């Protein structure tokens, strides 16, 4: 095609035709020299025109490519904007005053009536009594050329809708306002806030000690009750681990449970242990019941240990006192110089001591197969039944009665029997305790 252009150019060039005519008619050297120069100039002009044509063709192709790219970019941008669920406005400012608010078409703008109402209400923010406040936000973003973020609340019929807005400068006079519905997030944050307040109230006011320790055992948080139980300040506890204040004989048993938590053999554990109160010379060991669970993060990885501690020192003291009392009773019961026995309310023997076996002539196993009625004479049986009934019903001032027992060999044994009723913690009678003097 370029050759055809050059051929047409050469055939329709009158300057060249005239020069050739002059050359043919004038053969002197001066004319030929001038003609040669004109031919060189013509060749250069032709080359320049060809370069210009090539450059023009390139620019046309580039412009066409740019137009195609721009059209494609606009289509993509339009598709992105229309698929966004946010409210998008273009706010234009002139001389520090509002010039225009344009609502960009997004999928939200094609929603229901409530959505349309929210979009309109967002645009109306710049035209009501709130205009000054929101205009200041836009002006600040334009002046600083920085993106500004804030939340605002709109009333839609009976519901309140929270939005998170970002203002992005797109020129010296215009800013892009993008608002996203965060009502669900706000509701979740409110639930979380109340939950944290409730946990904090329980944490601080609980009657039990609560602690959090790292996976390595260091105390992270402790409540005031835990500090009271173990006898250390919070600042001191946060510098040590639970092993540092646990009795050395109790550490290994608890570590075994900790390993089971890591391997998920158990979900939690509860045990009795001793804390060492180093600064209390009168009570250096503090008995507690501790319940511990392993708390995981959102990815399910172990995060920290949460423990609840109950002071059981009084229970331990009561248990020790009861055990000592039982030991003393057993010693008295076995070594007493008087007969002692326990019987059910229905009369069967529960327990008898050696001295009572001597008095009656029966062995312990033989007596446990009998009732007190079996070794009481018929003359004393009714009076004994009435007396024991009065004691059971708190209708007798006396607590002893004289009667005759039947010895295993048939002899009658005169004895004085003191009787008391043993009750449980609710006041319910459980059995009779009797002491026999011969």
Short mmCIF file of C-alpha atoms in Angstrom, two decimals:
data_model
loop_
_atom_site.label_atom_id
_atom_site.label_comp_id
_atom_site.label_asym_id
_atom_site.label_seq_id
_atom_site.Cartn_x
_atom_site.Cartn_y
_atom_site.Cartn_z
CA UNK A 1 0.00 0.00 0.00
CA UNK A 2 2.86 2.34 0.80
CA UNK A 3 4.40 1.65 -2.66
CA UNK A 4 1.08 2.54 -4.28
CA UNK A 5 1.01 5.80 -2.31
CA UNK A 6 4.57 6.63 -3.50
CA UNK A 7 3.73 5.75 -7.15
CA UNK A 8 0.64 7.95 -7.07
CA UNK A 9 2.65 10.70 -5.46
CA UNK A 10 5.32 10.51 -8.20
CA UNK A 11 2.79 10.44 -11.10
CA UNK A 12 0.88 13.46 -9.79
CA UNK A 13 3.88 15.64 -8.90
CA UNK A 14 3.91 18.73 -11.19
CA UNK A 15 7.10 20.07 -9.66
CA UNK A 16 8.99 17.01 -10.74
CA UNK A 17 7.46 17.17 -14.22
CA UNK A 18 8.49 20.80 -14.60
CA UNK A 19 12.03 20.12 -13.47
CA UNK A 20 12.39 17.30 -15.91
CA UNK A 21 11.11 19.60 -18.67
CA UNK A 22 13.64 22.32 -17.74
CA UNK A 23 16.40 19.72 -17.64
CA UNK A 24 15.51 18.51 -21.10
CA UNK A 25 15.53 22.01 -22.62
CA UNK A 26 18.58 23.43 -20.79
CA UNK A 27 21.62 21.37 -20.85
CA UNK A 28 24.02 23.78 -19.31
CA UNK A 29 25.71 22.80 -16.08
CA UNK A 30 24.05 25.42 -13.84
CA UNK A 31 20.57 24.21 -14.61
CA UNK A 32 21.58 20.61 -14.06
CA UNK A 33 23.13 21.49 -10.72
CA UNK A 34 19.97 23.29 -9.60
CA UNK A 35 17.88 20.38 -10.74
CA UNK A 36 20.04 17.97 -8.77
CA UNK A 37 19.60 20.03 -5.61
CA UNK A 38 15.86 20.18 -6.12
CA UNK A 39 15.76 16.40 -6.58
CA UNK A 40 17.67 15.90 -3.31
CA UNK A 41 15.27 18.25 -1.54
CA UNK A 42 12.36 16.35 -3.02
CA UNK A 43 13.80 13.03 -1.80
CA UNK A 44 14.29 14.38 1.72
CA UNK A 45 10.76 15.78 1.73
CA UNK A 46 9.42 12.44 0.62
CA UNK A 47 11.34 10.62 3.42
CA UNK A 48 10.09 13.13 6.00
CA UNK A 49 6.52 12.63 4.83
CA UNK A 50 6.91 8.89 5.12
CA UNK A 51 8.25 9.23 8.69
CA UNK A 52 5.40 11.53 9.58
CA UNK A 53 2.89 9.09 8.15
CA UNK A 54 4.42 6.24 10.13
CA UNK A 55 4.41 8.32 13.32
CA UNK A 56 0.81 9.32 12.74
CA UNK A 57 -0.18 5.69 12.22
CA UNK A 58 1.50 4.72 15.51
CA UNK A 59 -0.26 7.49 17.39
CA UNK A 60 -3.61 6.47 15.91
CA UNK A 61 -3.02 2.85 16.97
CA UNK A 62 -1.93 3.96 20.49
CA UNK A 63 -4.99 6.18 20.85
CA UNK A 64 -7.21 3.32 19.77
CA UNK A 65 -5.52 0.98 22.28
CA UNK A 66 -5.90 3.54 25.06
CA UNK A 67 -9.56 4.04 24.18
CA UNK A 68 -10.13 0.27 24.35
CA UNK A 69 -8.34 0.01 27.68
CA UNK A 70 -10.23 2.99 29.08
CA UNK A 71 -13.52 1.52 27.95
CA UNK A 72 -12.61 -1.83 29.52
CA UNK A 73 -11.50 -0.17 32.76
CA UNK A 74 -14.70 1.86 32.93
CA UNK A 75 -16.75 -1.29 32.43
CA UNK A 76 -14.84 -3.11 35.15
CA UNK A 77 -15.11 -0.15 37.51
CA UNK A 78 -18.83 0.14 36.80
CA UNK A 79 -19.26 -3.58 37.48
CA UNK A 80 -17.30 -3.33 40.73
CA UNK A 81 -19.25 -0.30 41.92
CA UNK A 82 -22.59 -1.86 41.02
CA UNK A 83 -21.69 -5.07 42.89
CA UNK A 84 -20.68 -3.24 46.07
CA UNK A 85 -23.15 -3.44 48.93
CA UNK A 86 -21.98 -0.16 50.40
CA UNK A 87 -23.48 3.31 50.01
CA UNK A 88 -21.18 5.43 47.83
CA UNK A 89 -21.42 9.20 47.44
CA UNK A 90 -19.23 11.72 45.63
CA UNK A 91 -19.18 14.93 47.66
CA UNK A 92 -17.95 18.07 45.92
CA UNK A 93 -16.87 21.21 47.80
CA UNK A 94 -16.52 24.75 46.39
CA UNK A 95 -15.09 27.58 48.53
CA UNK A 96 -15.49 25.56 51.73
CA UNK A 97 -19.17 25.02 50.95
CA UNK A 98 -21.12 22.04 49.69
CA UNK A 99 -21.47 22.11 45.92
CA UNK A 100 -22.92 18.71 45.05
CA UNK A 101 -23.69 15.25 46.45
CA UNK A 102 -23.87 12.48 43.87
CA UNK A 103 -25.17 9.00 44.70
CA UNK A 104 -23.27 6.35 42.76
CA UNK A 105 -25.32 3.36 41.57
CA UNK A 106 -24.46 0.29 43.64
CA UNK A 107 -26.41 -2.89 44.32
CA UNK A 108 -27.63 -1.21 47.50
CA UNK A 109 -29.25 1.53 45.42
CA UNK A 110 -31.39 -1.17 43.76
CA UNK A 111 -32.53 -2.66 47.06
CA UNK A 112 -35.82 -2.50 48.94
CA UNK A 113 -37.61 0.58 50.23
CA UNK A 114 -35.74 0.52 53.54
CA UNK A 115 -32.39 0.44 51.76
CA UNK A 116 -33.39 3.32 49.50
CA UNK A 117 -34.48 5.23 52.57
CA UNK A 118 -31.06 4.72 54.20
CA UNK A 119 -29.26 5.88 51.06
CA UNK A 120 -31.38 9.02 50.90
CA UNK A 121 -30.92 9.66 54.60
CA UNK A 122 -27.14 9.42 54.16
CA UNK A 123 -27.25 12.02 51.38
CA UNK A 124 -29.58 14.19 53.47
CA UNK A 125 -26.95 14.38 56.19
CA UNK A 126 -25.42 17.24 54.18
CA UNK A 127 -28.65 19.20 53.96
CA UNK A 128 -30.10 19.02 57.48
CA UNK A 129 -29.04 20.38 60.85
CA UNK A 130 -26.23 17.80 60.81
CA UNK A 131 -24.75 19.29 57.62
CA UNK A 132 -22.10 21.36 59.37
CA UNK A 133 -20.67 18.39 61.30
CA UNK A 134 -20.40 16.13 58.25
CA UNK A 135 -19.12 18.95 56.03
CA UNK A 136 -16.28 19.44 58.51
CA UNK A 137 -15.37 15.77 58.15
CA UNK A 138 -15.16 16.08 54.36
CA UNK A 139 -13.19 19.35 54.56
CA UNK A 140 -10.71 17.77 56.96
CA UNK A 141 -10.15 14.83 54.59
CA UNK A 142 -9.66 17.22 51.64
CA UNK A 143 -7.33 19.55 53.56
CA UNK A 144 -5.14 16.72 54.85
CA UNK A 145 -5.56 14.52 51.75
CA UNK A 146 -5.93 11.56 54.10
CA UNK A 147 -8.64 8.92 54.44
CA UNK A 148 -10.94 9.60 57.39
CA UNK A 149 -12.93 6.87 59.20
CA UNK A 150 -15.88 7.26 61.60
CA UNK A 151 -19.22 5.65 62.53
CA UNK A 152 -22.68 7.21 62.36
CA UNK A 153 -26.23 6.17 63.23
CA UNK A 154 -29.39 6.42 61.12
CA UNK A 155 -33.02 5.79 62.06
CA UNK A 156 -34.88 3.59 59.55
CA UNK A 157 -38.54 3.22 60.52
CA UNK A 158 -38.43 1.43 63.90
CA UNK A 159 -34.82 0.28 63.61
CA UNK A 160 -31.52 1.99 64.22
CA UNK A 161 -28.84 1.26 61.63
CA UNK A 162 -25.13 1.81 62.24
CA UNK A 163 -22.77 2.69 59.39
CA UNK A 164 -18.99 2.83 59.19
CA UNK A 165 -17.96 5.61 56.79
CA UNK A 166 -14.65 6.31 55.09
CA UNK A 167 -13.96 9.60 53.30
CA UNK A 168 -11.28 9.31 50.59
CA UNK A 169 -10.06 12.44 48.73
CA UNK A 170 -10.18 11.96 44.92
CA UNK A 171 -9.23 15.57 44.07
CA UNK A 172 -8.77 18.92 45.76
CA UNK A 173 -12.51 19.51 45.72
CA UNK A 174 -14.12 16.06 45.69
CA UNK A 175 -14.17 13.15 48.10
CA UNK A 176 -15.55 9.62 47.92
CA UNK A 177 -17.91 8.76 50.80
CA UNK A 178 -18.24 4.98 51.32
CA UNK A 179 -20.61 3.81 54.07
CA UNK A 180 -21.05 0.18 55.14
CA UNK A 181 -23.84 -1.23 57.32
CA UNK A 182 -22.22 -2.42 60.58
CA UNK A 183 -25.40 -2.90 62.62
CA UNK A 184 -24.71 -6.61 63.21
CA UNK A 185 -21.13 -5.86 64.19
CA UNK A 186 -22.31 -3.19 66.64
CA UNK A 187 -24.83 -5.62 68.12
CA UNK A 188 -22.10 -8.26 68.48
CA UNK A 189 -19.82 -5.68 70.09
CA UNK A 190 -22.57 -4.74 72.54
CA UNK A 191 -23.14 -8.39 73.45
CA UNK A 192 -19.39 -8.81 73.88
CA UNK A 193 -19.17 -5.67 76.02
CA UNK A 194 -21.95 -6.86 78.33
CA UNK A 195 -20.38 -10.30 78.50
CA UNK A 196 -17.02 -8.79 79.42
CA UNK A 197 -18.67 -6.59 82.06
CA UNK A 198 -20.43 -9.61 83.51
CA UNK A 199 -17.21 -11.63 83.50
CA UNK A 200 -15.34 -8.72 85.11
CA UNK A 201 -18.01 -8.40 87.82
CA UNK A 202 -17.86 -12.14 88.52
CA UNK A 203 -14.08 -12.07 88.31
CA UNK A 204 -13.68 -9.24 90.80
CA UNK A 205 -16.54 -10.05 93.21
CA UNK A 206 -16.44 -13.84 93.20
CA UNK A 207 -16.25 -15.66 96.52
CA UNK A 208 -13.71 -18.00 94.93
CA UNK A 209 -10.23 -17.29 93.61
CA UNK A 210 -9.86 -17.02 89.83
CA UNK A 211 -6.57 -17.03 87.95
CA UNK A 212 -5.21 -17.19 84.41
CA UNK A 213 -1.78 -18.66 83.74
CA UNK A 214 0.24 -18.95 80.54
CA UNK A 215 1.06 -22.26 78.90
CA UNK A 216 4.39 -22.09 80.73
CA UNK A 217 2.76 -21.61 84.13
CA UNK A 218 3.28 -17.88 84.76
CA UNK A 219 0.39 -16.01 86.34
CA UNK A 220 -1.26 -13.62 83.84
CA UNK A 221 -4.26 -12.40 85.85
CA UNK A 222 -5.56 -13.05 89.35
CA UNK A 223 -8.58 -11.69 91.18
CA UNK A 224 -8.55 -10.19 94.66
CA UNK A 225 -10.03 -13.31 96.30
CA UNK A 226 -7.19 -15.45 94.93
CA UNK A 227 -4.68 -13.02 96.42
CA UNK A 228 -6.45 -13.35 99.80
CA UNK A 229 -6.38 -17.14 99.65
CA UNK A 230 -2.70 -17.53 98.76
CA UNK A 231 -1.52 -14.51 100.77
CA UNK A 232 0.37 -12.68 97.99
CA UNK A 233 -0.13 -9.37 96.18
CA UNK A 234 -1.15 -9.36 92.53
CA UNK A 235 2.06 -7.61 91.47
CA UNK A 236 4.15 -10.35 93.11
CA UNK A 237 2.09 -13.20 91.65
CA UNK A 238 2.54 -11.87 88.08
CA UNK A 239 6.29 -12.36 88.48
CA UNK A 240 6.12 -16.05 89.41
CA UNK A 241 4.51 -19.33 88.30
CA UNK A 242 1.96 -21.55 90.01
CA UNK A 243 4.71 -24.10 90.70
CA UNK A 244 6.56 -21.50 92.82
CA UNK A 245 3.77 -21.39 95.42
CA UNK A 246 2.61 -25.01 95.23
CA UNK A 247 3.70 -27.55 97.83
CA UNK A 248 6.49 -29.67 96.34
CA UNK A 249 4.61 -32.89 97.09
CA UNK A 250 1.60 -31.72 95.03
CA UNK A 251 3.38 -30.46 91.89
CA UNK A 252 3.88 -33.73 90.03
CA UNK A 253 0.25 -34.82 90.45
CA UNK A 254 -0.97 -31.56 88.95
CA UNK A 255 1.56 -31.65 86.11
CA UNK A 256 0.16 -35.03 85.13
CA UNK A 257 -3.28 -33.45 84.74
CA UNK A 258 -1.77 -30.54 82.78
CA UNK A 259 -0.22 -32.98 80.31
CA UNK A 260 -3.59 -34.70 79.93
CA UNK A 261 -5.17 -31.34 79.07
CA UNK A 262 -2.56 -30.78 76.33
CA UNK A 263 -3.16 -34.23 74.86
CA UNK A 264 -6.96 -33.71 75.13
CA UNK A 265 -7.38 -36.81 77.28
CA UNK A 266 -9.46 -34.63 79.64
CA UNK A 267 -11.28 -31.32 79.24
CA UNK A 268 -10.61 -30.12 82.80
CA UNK A 269 -9.45 -31.37 86.16
CA UNK A 270 -10.17 -30.75 89.82
CA UNK A 271 -7.96 -31.67 92.75
CA UNK A 272 -7.02 -30.72 96.28
CA UNK A 273 -3.58 -29.22 96.80
CA UNK A 274 -1.57 -27.00 99.10
CA UNK A 275 -0.34 -23.50 98.38
CA UNK A 276 2.69 -22.31 100.32
CA UNK A 277 2.19 -18.99 102.11
CA UNK A 278 5.82 -17.99 102.55
CA UNK A 279 5.06 -14.76 104.41
CA UNK A 280 2.65 -16.28 106.95
CA UNK A 281 4.54 -17.93 109.81
CA UNK A 282 1.34 -19.13 111.52
CA UNK A 283 -0.31 -20.78 108.50
CA UNK A 284 2.27 -21.68 105.90
CA UNK A 285 0.13 -24.28 104.10
CA UNK A 286 -3.19 -23.32 102.53
CA UNK A 287 -5.43 -26.18 101.44
CA UNK A 288 -7.51 -25.43 98.34
CA UNK A 289 -9.65 -27.21 95.79
CA UNK A 290 -8.54 -26.10 92.31
CA UNK A 291 -10.45 -26.64 89.05
CA UNK A 292 -8.53 -25.92 85.84
CA UNK A 293 -9.42 -25.91 82.13
CA UNK A 294 -7.37 -25.16 79.01
CA UNK A 295 -8.68 -22.23 76.95
CA UNK A 296 -8.03 -22.27 73.18
CA UNK A 297 -7.86 -19.39 70.70
CA UNK A 298 -10.04 -18.93 67.61
CA UNK A 299 -7.83 -21.33 65.64
CA UNK A 300 -8.27 -24.02 68.27
CA UNK A 301 -4.71 -23.73 69.55
CA UNK A 302 -4.04 -23.79 73.34
CA UNK A 303 -3.89 -20.21 74.64
CA UNK A 304 -3.89 -20.19 78.46
CA UNK A 305 -5.16 -21.98 81.58
CA UNK A 306 -8.17 -20.74 83.55
CA UNK A 307 -8.46 -21.86 87.14
CA UNK A 308 -10.94 -21.51 90.01
CA UNK A 309 -9.70 -21.93 93.57
CA UNK A 310 -11.85 -22.64 96.65
CA UNK A 311 -10.47 -22.29 100.15
CA UNK A 312 -11.05 -25.65 101.88
CA UNK A 313 -8.76 -25.06 104.85
CA UNK A 314 -11.77 -25.01 107.21
CA UNK A 315 -13.03 -28.26 105.68
CA UNK A 316 -9.59 -29.77 106.12
CA UNK A 317 -9.51 -28.59 109.72
CA UNK A 318 -12.97 -30.10 110.27
CA UNK A 319 -11.88 -33.35 108.63
CA UNK A 320 -8.78 -33.50 110.79
CA UNK A 321 -10.82 -32.74 113.90
CA UNK A 322 -13.37 -35.38 112.96
CA UNK A 323 -10.67 -37.92 112.24
CA UNK A 324 -9.01 -37.19 115.58
CA UNK A 325 -12.37 -37.41 117.31
CA UNK A 326 -13.09 -40.73 115.65
CA UNK A 327 -9.68 -42.00 116.65
CA UNK A 328 -10.30 -40.96 120.26
CA UNK A 329 -13.78 -42.50 120.20
CA UNK A 330 -12.40 -45.73 118.80
CA UNK A 331 -9.78 -45.81 121.54
CA UNK A 332 -12.38 -45.18 124.21
CA UNK A 333 -14.82 -47.58 122.61
CA UNK A 334 -12.31 -50.40 122.52
CA UNK A 335 -10.61 -49.81 125.87
CA UNK A 336 -13.49 -48.55 128.00
CA UNK A 337 -14.26 -50.24 131.34
CA UNK A 338 -17.97 -49.96 130.59
CA UNK A 339 -20.01 -51.67 127.90
CA UNK A 340 -20.79 -49.52 124.85
CA UNK A 341 -22.99 -50.41 121.91
CA UNK A 342 -24.83 -48.78 119.03
CA UNK A 343 -28.25 -50.02 117.90
CA UNK A 344 -30.59 -49.11 115.08
CA UNK A 345 -33.89 -47.40 115.85
CA UNK A 346 -35.49 -50.78 115.13
CA UNK A 347 -33.28 -52.47 117.73
CA UNK A 348 -30.54 -54.36 115.80
CA UNK A 349 -26.99 -54.07 117.10
CA UNK A 350 -24.68 -52.01 114.89
CA UNK A 351 -21.50 -52.06 116.90
CA UNK A 352 -20.44 -53.42 120.32
CA UNK A 353 -17.25 -53.01 122.30
CA UNK A 354 -15.26 -55.82 124.00
CA UNK A 355 -16.47 -54.89 127.51
CA UNK A 356 -20.15 -55.28 126.50
CA UNK A 357 -19.31 -58.71 125.05
CA UNK A 358 -17.79 -59.66 128.46
CA UNK A 359 -20.92 -58.45 130.29
CA UNK A 360 -23.34 -60.42 128.09
CA UNK A 361 -21.14 -63.44 127.39
CA UNK A 362 -21.74 -63.15 123.62
CA UNK A 363 -19.10 -62.61 120.97
CA UNK A 364 -19.29 -59.54 118.74
CA UNK A 365 -20.47 -61.51 115.72
CA UNK A 366 -23.21 -63.17 117.80
CA UNK A 367 -24.51 -59.86 119.11
CA UNK A 368 -24.60 -58.33 115.60
CA UNK A 369 -27.12 -61.03 114.67
CA UNK A 370 -29.38 -60.11 117.62
CA UNK A 371 -31.48 -57.15 118.84
CA UNK A 372 -31.35 -55.52 122.25
CA UNK A 373 -34.82 -56.96 122.85
CA UNK A 374 -33.37 -60.49 122.50
CA UNK A 375 -31.15 -60.03 125.58
CA UNK A 376 -33.63 -58.05 127.71
CA UNK A 377 -35.86 -59.79 130.26
CA UNK A 378 -39.61 -59.83 129.56
CA UNK A 379 -40.27 -57.96 132.83
CA UNK A 380 -38.14 -54.99 131.65
CA UNK A 381 -38.95 -55.12 127.94
CA UNK A 382 -42.06 -52.91 127.87
CA UNK A 383 -40.64 -50.29 130.21
CA UNK A 384 -37.44 -50.12 128.11
CA UNK A 385 -39.42 -49.71 124.90
CA UNK A 386 -41.45 -46.86 126.43
CA UNK A 387 -38.31 -45.20 127.84
CA UNK A 388 -36.47 -45.32 124.52
CA UNK A 389 -39.53 -43.97 122.71
CA UNK A 390 -39.66 -41.02 125.13
CA UNK A 391 -35.98 -40.31 124.57
CA UNK A 392 -36.46 -40.47 120.80
CA UNK A 393 -39.32 -37.95 121.00
CA UNK A 394 -37.59 -35.70 123.56
CA UNK A 395 -40.24 -36.48 126.17
CA UNK A 396 -37.92 -37.78 128.91
CA UNK A 397 -35.79 -35.79 131.31
CA UNK A 398 -33.77 -38.85 132.31
CA UNK A 399 -31.35 -40.64 130.04
CA UNK A 400 -30.64 -43.84 132.00
CA UNK A 401 -32.61 -46.84 133.09
CA UNK A 402 -31.90 -49.87 135.30
CA UNK A 403 -32.79 -53.23 133.87
CA UNK A 404 -31.73 -56.88 133.69
CA UNK A 405 -29.88 -58.43 130.76
CA UNK A 406 -29.94 -62.09 129.81
CA UNK A 407 -26.43 -63.54 129.88
CA UNK A 408 -25.60 -66.11 127.26
CA UNK A 409 -25.45 -68.76 130.00
CA UNK A 410 -28.97 -67.81 131.19
CA UNK A 411 -27.98 -65.68 134.19
CA UNK A 412 -29.67 -62.33 134.84
CA UNK A 413 -27.25 -59.39 134.86
CA UNK A 414 -28.37 -56.18 136.57
CA UNK A 415 -27.08 -53.13 134.68
CA UNK A 416 -27.60 -49.38 134.42
CA UNK A 417 -27.94 -48.29 130.83
CA UNK A 418 -27.49 -44.65 129.66
CA UNK A 419 -29.14 -44.00 126.30
CA UNK A 420 -28.77 -41.09 123.84
CA UNK A 421 -30.08 -40.53 120.31
CA UNK A 422 -27.55 -39.69 117.57
CA UNK A 423 -28.91 -37.39 114.84
CA UNK A 424 -27.57 -36.26 111.48
CA UNK A 425 -26.89 -32.66 110.41
CA UNK A 426 -30.57 -32.18 109.57
CA UNK A 427 -31.71 -33.30 113.03
CA UNK A 428 -33.00 -36.68 111.88
CA UNK A 429 -32.43 -39.52 114.41
CA UNK A 430 -30.04 -42.15 113.08
CA UNK A 431 -29.30 -44.61 115.91
CA UNK A 432 -29.03 -45.09 119.69
CA UNK A 433 -25.75 -44.94 121.59
CA UNK A 434 -25.86 -46.89 124.84
CA UNK A 435 -23.42 -47.16 127.77
CA UNK A 436 -23.80 -50.10 130.15
CA UNK A 437 -22.49 -50.20 133.74
CA UNK A 438 -22.67 -53.46 135.61
#
